[in-house]
Amino acid sequence: MKKWFTVGFLLLATLMGGYGIWILNQPEDPYLARQVKQTAPSEDNFLLDFYPHISKVARPNEWYHFPIPLGDTGPNRSLYSGPNQYPFFCMTVDSDLGQPVVDNQYGNGVPVFNDDKQIVGFSKDCGLPSQYTYYEITDTGIHNVTAEAVKNDRHGLLVRVEQGTINRFIYAIVMPVGFDDLPYRNTSSNWNKKLIYQFNGGSGIGFRQGRLSAVSLIKNQIEQLKLGYAVVSSSGNKTSYTYNMLLAEDTAARVKKQFVSLYGAPLYTVGIGGSGGGLAQYLIAQNGSGILDGLIPLYSYPDMITQTTYALDCDLLNNYFTFRAKDKSYWRDWENRQRIEGMNAINDFPQKAGFMQPINQLKAGFFPSLPTGSSECINGYFGLSSFINNPKQGFLRPLFSDDVLENTQWSYWQDLVAVFGHDEDGFANSTWDNEGVQYGLNALVHHEISVSQFIDLNRKIGGWKSQTAMAQEEIVMPFGAKLPIWLTLWGNQNISDMSPLSPEVAPRHVGSIHAMNQAYRSGQVFIGRVQLPIIDARHYLENELDMHHMSASFYSRLRIEQATGQHENQVIWVADKDFNPTTRAFEMMDKWLLAIEEHTPEGILKAKPHELTDTCFDKNGDIMASGHDVFDGKWNNRMPGECVKHFPMFSTSRIESGAPWNGALFKCTRMSIDVAVERGVYGDIDITPSLDTLKSIFPTGVCNYDAKDLGRPNDI
């Protein structure tokens, strides 16, 4: 009866509010026919330890002899990123490459069928024989063609595409070729000797091979292919499928080895890719050498762990604003929320999950109301806490059989358990921590919220429960699998509890120092030690409440400055959403890389084109402003530069709690409340009447952001 009432109210709320419906795409039937049936054996005790930082650790010698012979599968284990992860869902069929190779008869992995649709075996490592084909790019599109057909009737640019598997992921090599190259595997008369490594983004938690579409890869770099560039990529270099940057580096190194073994060394290799594909470039360039010579990160963050630090605050804050706040009406003004969340929030902005709010308010016993705006925390990060932080949830569950679902921990932390280690209950350690964080501290100091509001927020916000205590989301689907309705909005069943009838404080979450140390040592965190040419480009999307906020580029800049004493090798471009600066970035990067005579930090800076500097572009691609100071602002304690005046920059919940702008602080050193008062942490606010309450909220003290990150090893 309760569920039917919920459905009725949903219909009414949707009609009244006109809010869009957030759709969770469910897998089609072919997936279900290929469910992973059994978890393959794993090496649970394997733990990676790197002393010192991975950038100073020699990589093992390659044991595989490249190139991979046609018809053979490439290496199915990485050199140094830990054991193979199982379960592992094969996606060669999804990439239009046929079924994977049978590698066992024990029911491990996905079933492989013969022409009569009978199971002939199973594939747990998803091997695909190396193979190549041709595509012709014409005015009418991209067409898969045979060599014979092209000989008889040729119309456009011809490329050879080789695909297979390396480290169990699907790789692709796209090479522009001429007519005389057709009979051969490794000829390349139309290649300009320059190589692009395509990285891709997304939020992934592992456990699947991933798709790699040759047509999509060609579309992404069609202009560069016309200029003679070769392009390589791997599904292992798309963060939708893993955020293990050691595995990503190992895979990229081997894909490049495959390329070089076929075609010879390129003049240079430039990376390109957005979001997770941007941060992967930063980390691979920092951690190793020999893979990339230049970086074009798009919509980038410094690293995933930095992003989770404030992104996992989002649901805590929305849970507080919606259900726990003493003065809920105050937080219905989205500008007030923005002062706490840091990221942009806009009144009267359509909210993706807006129709779910009144349903959950009714369920919790509150008067229902539709939201009157939204924020980046919601439109950008809705559901992230479930998909990366909750081992009982995950978004890959429909791909696997029931016994696998029950025996697998579906989280970002588990994807990196070989690095982070696990707790006594067998759950992967988490780096996320909010002990001592004073949410809204800047708003308090600037007289934007009252002391009572500050106290209420920090007393009730709580933290994420331990993974052992977490539960699945409560979701109903009254209209079928296409319309999930969350009855546990903001993951509230997994947020530490408190009673609104008592002064009891909702406890905070304490992250694993070991996991943080390992994250640093293993290169999962960007610490700024990169001196290659970088053109960091993005569209300005703050007014879209898109998760790719502009300030993230400057977190990376601050770390580069801290590590190297300068940031001249990193150029930042921000463009109106209607202008794509990528082609121009390739042109400038080509000029820069070809001018390098000495591959030293000094030689790289000497070769930098004099006209290449920080720039913002309008919708027509015209330069609005350029120069060293155009992005000045709060991040570097200066008056706003010309580009920031056009494109305002926002922050994060941790920055608004007093943390540094570089975002590189995962576990704060704490000081007592008395010391905080003595040091003027609260500005001219008289906090004295609330001292005892603050001490009860923060029994171990509050964050001292002038001290070191306790999660960072002393020798890094």
XYZ file of C-alpha atoms in Angstrom:
716
model
C 0.000 0.000 0.000
C 2.852 2.334 0.896
C 4.582 1.765 -2.440
C 1.380 2.447 -4.400
C 0.937 5.695 -2.488
C 4.530 6.558 -3.382
C 3.868 5.930 -7.057
C 0.741 8.086 -6.984
C 2.570 10.932 -5.367
C 5.360 10.593 -7.915
C 2.869 11.124 -10.740
C 1.361 14.129 -9.001
C 4.766 15.644 -8.247
C 5.954 15.169 -11.801
C 2.854 16.866 -13.202
C 3.136 19.742 -10.756
C 6.837 20.366 -11.050
C 7.622 19.462 -14.638
C 10.976 18.071 -13.551
C 12.941 15.747 -15.800
C 13.163 12.048 -15.006
C 16.603 10.595 -14.365
C 16.899 7.313 -16.289
C 19.224 4.494 -15.315
C 19.901 2.424 -18.419
C 19.566 -1.255 -17.732
C 21.402 -3.912 -19.768
C 19.700 -5.504 -22.739
C 18.916 -9.205 -22.857
C 22.205 -10.217 -24.588
C 24.041 -9.181 -21.417
C 21.980 -11.514 -19.317
C 22.812 -14.415 -21.581
C 26.478 -13.772 -20.879
C 26.416 -13.234 -17.131
C 29.560 -14.058 -15.233
C 28.570 -17.193 -13.349
C 31.396 -17.749 -10.923
C 34.188 -15.774 -9.392
C 37.544 -17.003 -10.643
C 40.356 -17.718 -8.168
C 42.115 -14.599 -6.923
C 45.177 -13.725 -4.863
C 43.605 -12.009 -1.875
C 46.859 -11.673 0.041
C 48.680 -9.845 -2.737
C 49.528 -6.301 -1.627
C 51.552 -3.754 -3.537
C 54.077 -1.725 -1.568
C 56.185 0.977 -3.164
C 59.051 2.591 -1.312
C 59.670 5.302 -2.187
C 57.207 6.849 -4.669
C 56.388 4.738 -7.738
C 58.112 7.308 -9.981
C 61.398 6.242 -8.388
C 60.749 2.515 -8.642
C 62.177 0.642 -11.634
C 59.539 -1.237 -13.609
C 60.068 -4.942 -14.265
C 61.554 -5.967 -17.599
C 58.980 -6.898 -20.199
C 58.680 -10.660 -20.580
C 56.267 -10.654 -23.536
C 57.815 -10.482 -26.992
C 55.946 -7.900 -29.050
C 54.363 -7.670 -31.568
C 51.482 -9.980 -30.797
C 51.220 -12.465 -33.694
C 48.048 -12.167 -35.723
C 45.515 -14.629 -34.408
C 47.107 -14.721 -30.933
C 46.013 -12.970 -27.764
C 48.277 -10.543 -25.975
C 49.501 -10.822 -22.373
C 46.628 -11.320 -19.922
C 48.463 -10.270 -16.759
C 50.025 -6.910 -16.035
C 53.663 -6.536 -15.097
C 53.333 -4.665 -11.807
C 49.784 -3.504 -11.027
C 48.771 -6.509 -8.933
C 46.717 -9.635 -9.522
C 43.975 -9.960 -12.085
C 40.644 -8.773 -10.775
C 37.751 -11.233 -10.773
C 34.905 -11.317 -11.595
C 35.674 -9.747 -14.970
C 32.949 -9.289 -17.553
C 34.029 -9.749 -21.185
C 32.834 -7.118 -23.647
C 34.358 -8.158 -26.982
C 30.841 -8.828 -28.289
C 29.750 -5.343 -27.210
C 32.677 -3.960 -29.215
C 31.525 -5.848 -32.359
C 34.622 -8.041 -32.269
C 33.037 -11.419 -31.680
C 33.212 -13.753 -28.732
C 36.276 -14.031 -26.499
C 38.631 -16.999 -26.518
C 37.708 -20.034 -24.388
C 40.226 -20.320 -21.542
C 38.528 -22.737 -19.127
C 35.829 -25.382 -18.804
C 35.052 -24.719 -15.136
C 32.297 -22.154 -15.471
C 34.582 -19.210 -14.673
C 33.671 -16.087 -16.604
C 31.271 -15.657 -19.502
C 29.992 -18.549 -21.613
C 31.234 -18.875 -25.191
C 28.820 -20.308 -27.762
C 29.185 -22.177 -31.031
C 27.079 -21.528 -34.125
C 24.329 -23.738 -32.709
C 24.194 -21.537 -29.581
C 25.637 -24.306 -27.424
C 28.183 -23.468 -24.723
C 31.636 -24.705 -25.748
C 33.521 -23.237 -22.790
C 34.071 -20.138 -20.731
C 36.280 -17.076 -20.830
C 37.457 -15.483 -17.597
C 40.268 -13.389 -19.138
C 38.395 -12.231 -22.253
C 41.177 -12.855 -24.749
C 40.667 -11.650 -28.313
C 42.903 -12.745 -31.217
C 44.789 -9.826 -32.742
C 43.194 -8.898 -36.053
C 42.967 -5.970 -38.403
C 40.508 -4.518 -40.854
C 40.093 -1.361 -42.917
C 37.829 1.642 -42.637
C 37.234 4.271 -45.267
C 36.351 7.808 -44.189
C 34.208 9.581 -46.766
C 31.751 12.464 -46.896
C 28.990 9.973 -46.099
C 30.595 8.563 -42.967
C 32.977 5.868 -41.721
C 32.648 2.515 -43.498
C 34.168 -0.870 -42.728
C 35.646 -2.088 -46.024
C 37.714 -4.934 -47.412
C 41.049 -4.384 -49.110
C 39.650 -5.818 -52.318
C 36.680 -3.435 -52.298
C 38.935 -0.424 -51.784
C 41.194 -1.468 -54.649
C 38.194 -1.463 -56.942
C 36.428 1.654 -55.685
C 38.224 4.115 -53.425
C 36.661 7.399 -52.324
C 38.190 8.721 -49.100
C 40.786 8.434 -46.365
C 41.744 4.855 -45.635
C 42.814 3.634 -42.184
C 43.949 0.243 -40.946
C 42.562 -0.684 -37.520
C 44.204 -3.432 -35.490
C 42.457 -4.751 -32.392
C 43.155 -7.420 -29.830
C 43.708 -7.708 -26.077
C 46.550 -6.592 -23.835
C 46.225 -6.986 -20.051
C 42.731 -8.378 -20.813
C 41.584 -4.999 -22.161
C 40.806 -4.317 -25.809
C 43.439 -2.277 -27.621
C 43.193 -0.482 -30.967
C 45.751 0.942 -33.382
C 44.442 3.244 -36.099
C 46.910 3.951 -38.888
C 46.272 6.070 -42.001
C 47.470 4.042 -44.982
C 47.832 4.293 -48.725
C 46.818 1.988 -51.543
C 50.178 0.189 -51.576
C 49.910 -0.585 -47.847
C 46.804 -2.736 -48.222
C 48.331 -6.243 -48.320
C 50.435 -5.720 -45.208
C 50.007 -5.426 -41.456
C 52.685 -2.903 -40.605
C 53.206 -0.560 -43.547
C 52.267 3.099 -43.140
C 53.068 5.292 -46.124
C 50.570 7.998 -45.014
C 51.768 8.223 -41.401
C 53.331 11.559 -40.384
C 55.372 9.798 -37.661
C 53.324 11.387 -34.855
C 51.234 9.362 -32.412
C 48.129 10.223 -30.374
C 47.230 8.180 -27.305
C 43.477 8.491 -26.720
C 42.392 8.334 -23.072
C 38.743 8.366 -22.005
C 36.824 9.183 -18.835
C 33.875 8.019 -16.766
C 33.378 6.792 -13.211
C 34.222 3.115 -12.988
C 34.744 0.533 -10.287
C 36.417 -2.209 -12.296
C 35.148 -5.754 -12.871
C 34.666 -5.429 -16.636
C 36.723 -5.339 -19.812
C 34.947 -2.391 -21.357
C 33.982 -1.445 -24.866
C 36.323 -0.036 -27.481
C 34.623 0.965 -30.710
C 36.883 1.483 -33.704
C 34.352 3.826 -35.297
C 34.132 5.989 -32.163
C 37.914 6.175 -31.930
C 38.133 7.266 -35.564
C 35.403 9.881 -35.028
C 37.201 11.315 -31.992
C 40.403 11.954 -33.944
C 39.183 12.239 -37.519
C 40.823 15.623 -38.123
C 44.179 14.400 -36.853
C 43.938 11.181 -38.902
C 43.432 13.334 -41.991
C 46.700 15.080 -41.094
C 48.514 11.752 -40.914
C 48.560 11.081 -37.160
C 48.300 7.502 -35.931
C 46.026 6.858 -32.944
C 46.159 4.190 -30.246
C 43.869 3.443 -27.305
C 42.732 0.745 -24.908
C 39.584 0.097 -22.922
C 42.012 -0.150 -19.982
C 42.667 3.554 -20.458
C 39.051 4.531 -19.999
C 38.232 5.285 -16.375
C 34.688 3.978 -16.853
C 36.343 0.577 -16.486
C 39.078 1.165 -13.912
C 40.710 3.934 -11.902
C 43.756 1.810 -11.096
C 46.426 4.102 -12.512
C 49.133 1.473 -12.191
C 47.098 -0.840 -14.391
C 46.338 2.052 -16.738
C 50.061 2.876 -17.029
C 51.085 -0.755 -17.498
C 48.445 -1.144 -20.206
C 49.381 2.079 -22.012
C 53.072 1.122 -21.978
C 52.307 -2.237 -23.547
C 49.952 -0.810 -26.155
C 52.717 1.580 -27.171
C 55.190 -1.321 -27.301
C 52.820 -3.102 -29.658
C 52.662 -0.002 -31.836
C 56.433 0.572 -31.885
C 57.127 -3.082 -32.629
C 54.973 -2.756 -35.759
C 55.729 0.756 -36.988
C 58.817 2.021 -35.205
C 59.208 4.837 -32.700
C 57.131 7.976 -33.359
C 58.548 11.483 -33.327
C 56.420 12.058 -30.261
C 53.350 10.717 -28.444
C 50.736 13.172 -27.250
C 47.920 12.220 -24.886
C 44.347 13.435 -25.308
C 41.266 12.708 -23.235
C 38.672 14.263 -20.989
C 37.672 14.001 -17.328
C 39.151 10.712 -16.093
C 41.042 10.610 -19.377
C 42.618 13.907 -18.385
C 43.679 12.935 -14.885
C 45.100 9.670 -16.256
C 47.508 11.696 -18.387
C 48.648 13.711 -15.389
C 49.295 10.586 -13.328
C 50.931 8.499 -16.067
C 53.237 11.419 -16.929
C 54.089 11.863 -13.251
C 54.613 8.223 -12.383
C 56.625 6.945 -15.323
C 58.436 7.936 -18.466
C 58.556 6.935 -22.087
C 54.809 6.742 -22.739
C 53.819 10.390 -23.295
C 55.762 13.405 -24.513
C 52.940 15.947 -24.234
C 49.536 16.137 -22.543
C 46.203 17.598 -23.617
C 43.954 16.873 -20.611
C 40.360 18.009 -21.113
C 37.867 18.711 -18.280
C 40.493 17.312 -15.962
C 40.883 16.714 -12.236
C 44.219 16.085 -10.498
C 43.169 12.536 -9.536
C 40.152 10.509 -8.484
C 40.936 10.464 -4.760
C 41.005 14.265 -4.642
C 37.615 14.321 -6.336
C 36.042 11.756 -3.993
C 37.125 13.806 -0.975
C 34.625 16.562 -1.697
C 32.233 14.631 -3.957
C 31.369 12.249 -1.112
C 30.492 15.308 0.980
C 27.691 16.106 -1.462
C 25.176 13.506 -0.312
C 26.012 14.186 3.339
C 25.215 17.858 2.813
C 22.064 17.224 0.803
C 20.874 14.766 3.437
C 21.425 17.456 6.063
C 19.720 20.236 4.085
C 16.722 18.048 3.218
C 16.153 15.966 6.355
C 18.294 16.996 9.321
C 18.599 20.779 9.332
C 16.880 22.673 12.113
C 16.000 25.509 9.727
C 15.179 23.694 6.487
C 13.583 26.776 4.915
C 16.929 28.595 5.004
C 18.567 25.892 2.904
C 15.844 26.028 0.254
C 17.692 29.074 -1.025
C 20.363 27.493 -3.204
C 22.726 30.423 -2.850
C 22.925 29.584 0.843
C 23.808 25.999 -0.024
C 26.492 27.157 -2.425
C 28.320 28.899 0.403
C 28.693 25.527 2.123
C 29.125 23.204 -0.857
C 31.536 25.495 -2.672
C 30.517 24.252 -6.116
C 27.886 26.177 -8.006
C 24.190 26.101 -7.017
C 21.382 27.956 -8.785
C 17.848 28.858 -7.757
C 15.088 27.828 -10.200
C 17.394 25.360 -11.972
C 15.771 22.014 -13.014
C 16.952 19.183 -10.801
C 17.620 15.704 -12.186
C 16.288 13.903 -9.148
C 13.785 16.560 -8.116
C 10.711 14.348 -8.193
C 12.304 11.988 -5.652
C 12.604 14.600 -2.903
C 8.910 14.772 -1.886
C 8.673 10.986 -1.976
C 11.564 10.633 0.430
C 10.310 13.468 2.627
C 6.960 11.708 3.024
C 8.737 8.448 3.779
C 10.751 10.216 6.484
C 7.657 11.861 7.977
C 8.278 15.399 6.708
C 5.986 17.706 4.780
C 6.793 17.151 1.082
C 8.135 19.885 -1.165
C 9.613 20.035 -4.634
C 13.101 21.557 -4.868
C 13.279 25.093 -6.187
C 16.741 24.821 -7.658
C 19.757 22.573 -7.923
C 23.493 22.352 -7.496
C 26.524 20.731 -9.037
C 26.468 18.391 -6.067
C 23.157 17.041 -7.362
C 23.181 17.530 -11.127
C 26.833 16.553 -11.318
C 27.323 13.974 -8.582
C 23.941 12.387 -7.866
C 24.375 8.691 -7.066
C 28.152 8.772 -6.900
C 28.224 7.863 -3.217
C 26.351 4.663 -4.018
C 28.245 3.773 -7.138
C 31.794 4.173 -5.834
C 31.535 4.045 -2.042
C 28.936 1.373 -1.280
C 30.241 -2.207 -1.602
C 26.680 -3.509 -1.585
C 25.642 -1.466 -4.602
C 27.752 -0.854 -7.669
C 26.343 -0.245 -11.122
C 27.533 -3.478 -12.753
C 25.371 -5.857 -10.798
C 22.998 -6.898 -13.635
C 25.991 -8.338 -15.503
C 26.661 -10.981 -12.885
C 24.946 -14.018 -11.438
C 23.496 -14.060 -7.924
C 26.351 -15.951 -6.280
C 28.868 -13.471 -7.686
C 26.762 -10.528 -6.502
C 26.744 -11.843 -2.952
C 30.483 -12.457 -2.835
C 31.850 -9.316 -4.455
C 32.360 -5.866 -2.990
C 31.250 -3.337 -5.589
C 33.220 -0.170 -4.879
C 35.984 2.067 -6.149
C 38.005 1.119 -3.076
C 37.716 -2.575 -3.945
C 38.977 -1.869 -7.468
C 42.222 -0.781 -5.763
C 42.293 -3.284 -2.899
C 45.679 -4.588 -4.079
C 47.003 -1.075 -3.381
C 44.872 0.069 -0.439
C 44.708 -3.236 1.432
C 41.650 -4.371 3.367
C 40.294 -4.237 6.904
C 39.734 -7.066 9.347
C 36.316 -7.745 7.818
C 37.774 -8.121 4.338
C 36.499 -4.799 2.963
C 38.903 -2.631 0.981
C 40.324 0.281 2.933
C 38.962 3.727 2.083
C 40.895 6.989 1.870
C 37.824 9.124 2.594
C 37.866 10.990 5.918
C 35.980 13.948 7.435
C 37.224 13.861 11.021
C 37.767 17.420 12.258
C 36.266 19.056 9.157
C 34.313 22.207 10.071
C 31.785 22.415 7.275
C 30.809 25.990 6.426
C 33.707 27.555 8.330
C 34.325 30.208 5.672
C 30.624 31.117 5.616
C 30.704 31.526 9.387
C 33.820 33.711 9.336
C 32.296 35.874 6.574
C 29.055 36.296 8.559
C 27.038 34.386 5.930
C 25.684 31.866 8.435
C 25.099 32.179 12.164
C 26.913 30.336 14.921
C 23.783 28.272 15.614
C 23.556 27.248 11.935
C 27.244 26.339 11.935
C 26.809 24.262 15.083
C 23.674 22.520 13.780
C 25.358 21.641 10.478
C 28.469 20.165 12.033
C 26.585 18.360 14.799
C 24.214 16.581 12.431
C 26.051 16.061 9.141
C 27.824 12.912 10.287
C 29.887 10.722 7.971
C 29.668 7.563 5.922
C 29.199 4.337 7.833
C 31.833 1.658 7.641
C 31.540 -0.502 4.556
C 30.641 -3.438 6.762
C 27.535 -1.581 7.964
C 26.396 -0.306 4.576
C 23.158 -1.430 2.937
C 21.881 -1.414 -0.628
C 19.770 1.435 -1.876
C 16.017 0.972 -1.612
C 14.808 1.303 -5.195
C 11.402 0.586 -6.702
C 10.660 0.432 -10.411
C 6.914 0.814 -10.881
C 7.261 1.565 -14.581
C 9.740 -1.197 -15.335
C 13.520 -1.218 -15.387
C 13.712 2.121 -17.173
C 12.519 4.226 -14.215
C 14.201 3.587 -10.864
C 12.853 5.556 -7.899
C 15.270 5.886 -4.991
C 13.627 5.566 -1.582
C 16.953 6.181 0.153
C 17.736 9.584 -1.270
C 21.322 10.811 -0.767
C 22.289 7.350 0.460
C 20.796 8.327 3.824
C 20.654 4.737 5.070
C 24.460 4.684 4.979
C 25.063 7.980 6.798
C 25.896 7.812 10.504
C 22.782 8.177 12.626
C 21.798 10.554 15.370
C 18.565 11.204 17.183
C 16.991 14.632 16.557
C 15.507 14.394 20.071
C 18.878 14.271 21.796
C 22.081 16.317 21.764
C 23.995 13.297 20.517
C 26.443 14.045 17.693
C 26.430 12.134 14.424
C 29.928 10.603 14.285
C 32.364 11.335 11.491
C 34.175 8.825 9.289
C 37.829 7.991 9.906
C 39.722 6.977 6.761
C 42.584 4.519 6.549
C 46.012 6.134 6.920
C 47.515 3.031 5.326
C 45.291 3.419 2.261
C 46.189 7.100 1.972
C 49.903 6.340 2.240
C 49.599 3.645 -0.403
C 47.580 5.944 -2.644
C 50.445 8.429 -2.579
C 53.218 5.864 -2.953
C 51.535 3.995 -5.797
C 50.897 7.133 -7.821
C 47.130 7.309 -7.483
C 47.525 10.910 -6.253
C 48.850 13.768 -8.382
C 51.670 15.457 -6.478
C 52.718 17.777 -9.287
C 55.966 16.134 -10.392
C 55.457 16.474 -14.111
C 57.483 18.712 -16.398
C 56.189 17.678 -19.804
C 54.311 20.150 -22.041
C 50.668 20.452 -20.918
C 47.736 22.259 -22.516
C 44.895 21.815 -20.032
C 41.673 22.759 -21.852
C 38.025 22.771 -20.922
C 34.657 24.293 -21.693
C 33.156 26.577 -19.057
C 30.293 24.483 -17.696
C 29.619 26.034 -14.282
C 26.279 27.434 -15.451
C 25.260 23.931 -16.558
C 25.965 22.564 -13.040
C 28.210 20.066 -14.786
C 30.623 18.121 -12.593
C 33.643 19.322 -14.593
C 34.295 22.520 -12.661
C 36.968 24.954 -13.815
C 38.793 25.164 -10.485
C 40.056 21.573 -10.837
C 42.665 22.693 -13.397
C 44.083 25.056 -10.793
C 44.338 22.360 -8.123
C 46.781 20.687 -10.519
C 48.594 23.966 -11.139
C 49.134 24.599 -7.442
C 50.596 21.108 -7.023
C 52.928 21.592 -9.986
C 54.119 24.869 -8.462
C 54.675 23.211 -5.088
C 56.617 20.304 -6.604
C 58.690 22.078 -9.252
C 58.741 25.740 -8.253
C 57.035 26.861 -11.465
C 54.036 26.076 -13.688
C 55.203 27.371 -17.077
C 54.906 23.903 -18.624
C 51.149 23.929 -17.913
C 48.950 26.185 -20.020
C 45.258 26.454 -19.129
C 42.573 27.252 -21.688
C 38.899 27.806 -20.854
C 36.378 28.223 -23.660
C 32.736 29.058 -24.074
C 30.761 25.822 -24.396
C 30.046 26.542 -28.075
C 33.716 26.619 -29.114
C 35.938 23.533 -29.170
C 39.598 24.489 -28.637
C 40.977 20.963 -29.196
C 42.153 21.405 -32.791
C 43.996 24.577 -31.824
C 45.523 22.739 -28.850
C 46.880 20.020 -31.166
C 48.414 22.676 -33.427
C 50.171 24.411 -30.554
C 51.286 21.144 -28.975
C 52.766 20.011 -32.299
C 54.708 23.267 -32.573
C 55.950 22.902 -28.991
C 57.009 19.260 -29.228
C 58.783 19.647 -32.565
C 60.778 22.570 -31.162
C 62.196 20.576 -28.245
C 65.902 19.901 -28.740
C 66.824 18.883 -25.211
C 64.371 16.787 -23.240
C 65.100 18.516 -19.955
C 62.818 20.812 -17.949
C 64.836 23.769 -19.224
C 64.772 22.522 -22.800
C 61.031 21.965 -22.702
C 60.347 25.488 -21.434
C 62.762 26.984 -23.958
C 60.823 25.301 -26.780
C 57.439 26.595 -25.632
C 55.859 28.833 -28.304
C 55.967 32.439 -27.128
C 52.297 32.955 -28.049
C 51.170 29.963 -25.968
C 49.811 31.193 -22.633
C 46.750 30.996 -20.395
C 43.722 31.996 -22.461
C 39.936 32.187 -22.455
C 37.880 31.998 -25.655
C 34.410 33.222 -26.582
C 31.806 31.202 -28.482
C 33.359 32.158 -31.818
C 36.826 31.068 -30.781
C 38.084 34.610 -30.419
C 40.474 35.313 -27.558
C 38.775 37.176 -24.709
C 41.948 37.523 -22.651
C 45.348 35.880 -22.386
C 48.435 36.166 -20.243
C 49.907 35.054 -16.939
C 47.341 36.765 -14.724
C 44.037 36.205 -16.556
C 42.925 33.422 -14.205
C 44.001 35.081 -10.973
C 41.471 34.764 -8.175
C 40.848 33.306 -4.746
C 42.883 30.179 -5.584
C 46.088 32.251 -5.599
C 44.926 35.079 -3.289
C 44.814 37.717 -6.007
C 42.214 40.009 -7.486
C 40.136 38.351 -10.230
C 41.809 38.260 -13.638
C 40.026 39.058 -16.897
C 39.125 35.426 -17.667
C 37.751 34.859 -14.170
C 35.587 37.951 -14.605
C 34.074 36.318 -17.697
C 34.088 32.785 -16.258
C 33.605 32.879 -12.445
C 35.363 30.123 -10.538
C 33.830 28.077 -7.723
C 35.355 25.919 -5.013
C 34.485 22.772 -3.002
C 33.024 21.901 0.388
C 36.520 21.271 1.749
C 37.867 24.618 0.568
C 34.844 26.289 2.187
C 35.788 24.392 5.362
C 39.142 26.143 5.367
C 41.247 23.594 3.469
C 43.851 24.689 0.891
C 42.863 25.243 -2.737
C 45.132 22.510 -4.091
C 42.808 19.878 -2.599
C 45.757 17.715 -1.583
C 44.783 17.047 2.000
C 43.060 13.777 2.818
C 43.591 13.504 6.576
C 44.047 16.740 8.478
C 46.247 17.263 11.504
C 43.952 18.414 14.290
C 44.164 21.036 16.984
C 41.993 21.579 20.028
C 39.086 24.009 19.936
C 40.917 26.226 22.422
C 43.960 26.398 20.133
C 41.697 27.137 17.142
C 40.159 30.068 19.009
C 43.578 31.308 20.055
C 44.800 31.214 16.436
C 41.810 33.179 15.169
C 40.288 30.377 13.116
C 36.815 31.866 13.715
C 37.782 35.423 12.774
C 35.840 38.036 14.717
C 33.023 35.600 15.529
C 32.440 35.187 19.269
C 32.438 31.428 19.535
C 32.905 31.363 23.320
C 29.275 30.524 24.259
C 29.468 27.455 21.996
C 32.861 26.118 23.063
C 31.505 23.129 24.999
C 29.208 22.170 22.139
C 32.045 22.410 19.623
C 34.225 20.243 21.837
C 31.497 17.596 21.918
C 31.210 17.711 18.110
C 34.988 17.536 17.638
C 36.328 15.453 20.538
C 39.683 14.950 18.773
C 39.936 18.581 17.649
C 39.408 20.457 14.404
C 41.482 20.582 11.246
C 44.710 22.557 11.346
C 45.269 23.310 7.684
C 48.638 24.901 8.343
C 49.996 21.461 9.245
C 50.807 18.490 7.020
C 48.466 15.970 5.482
C 48.625 12.969 7.821
C 47.796 10.761 4.863
C 50.911 11.744 2.939
C 54.103 9.834 3.769
C 56.910 11.997 5.103
C 59.304 10.969 2.324
C 57.003 12.045 -0.535
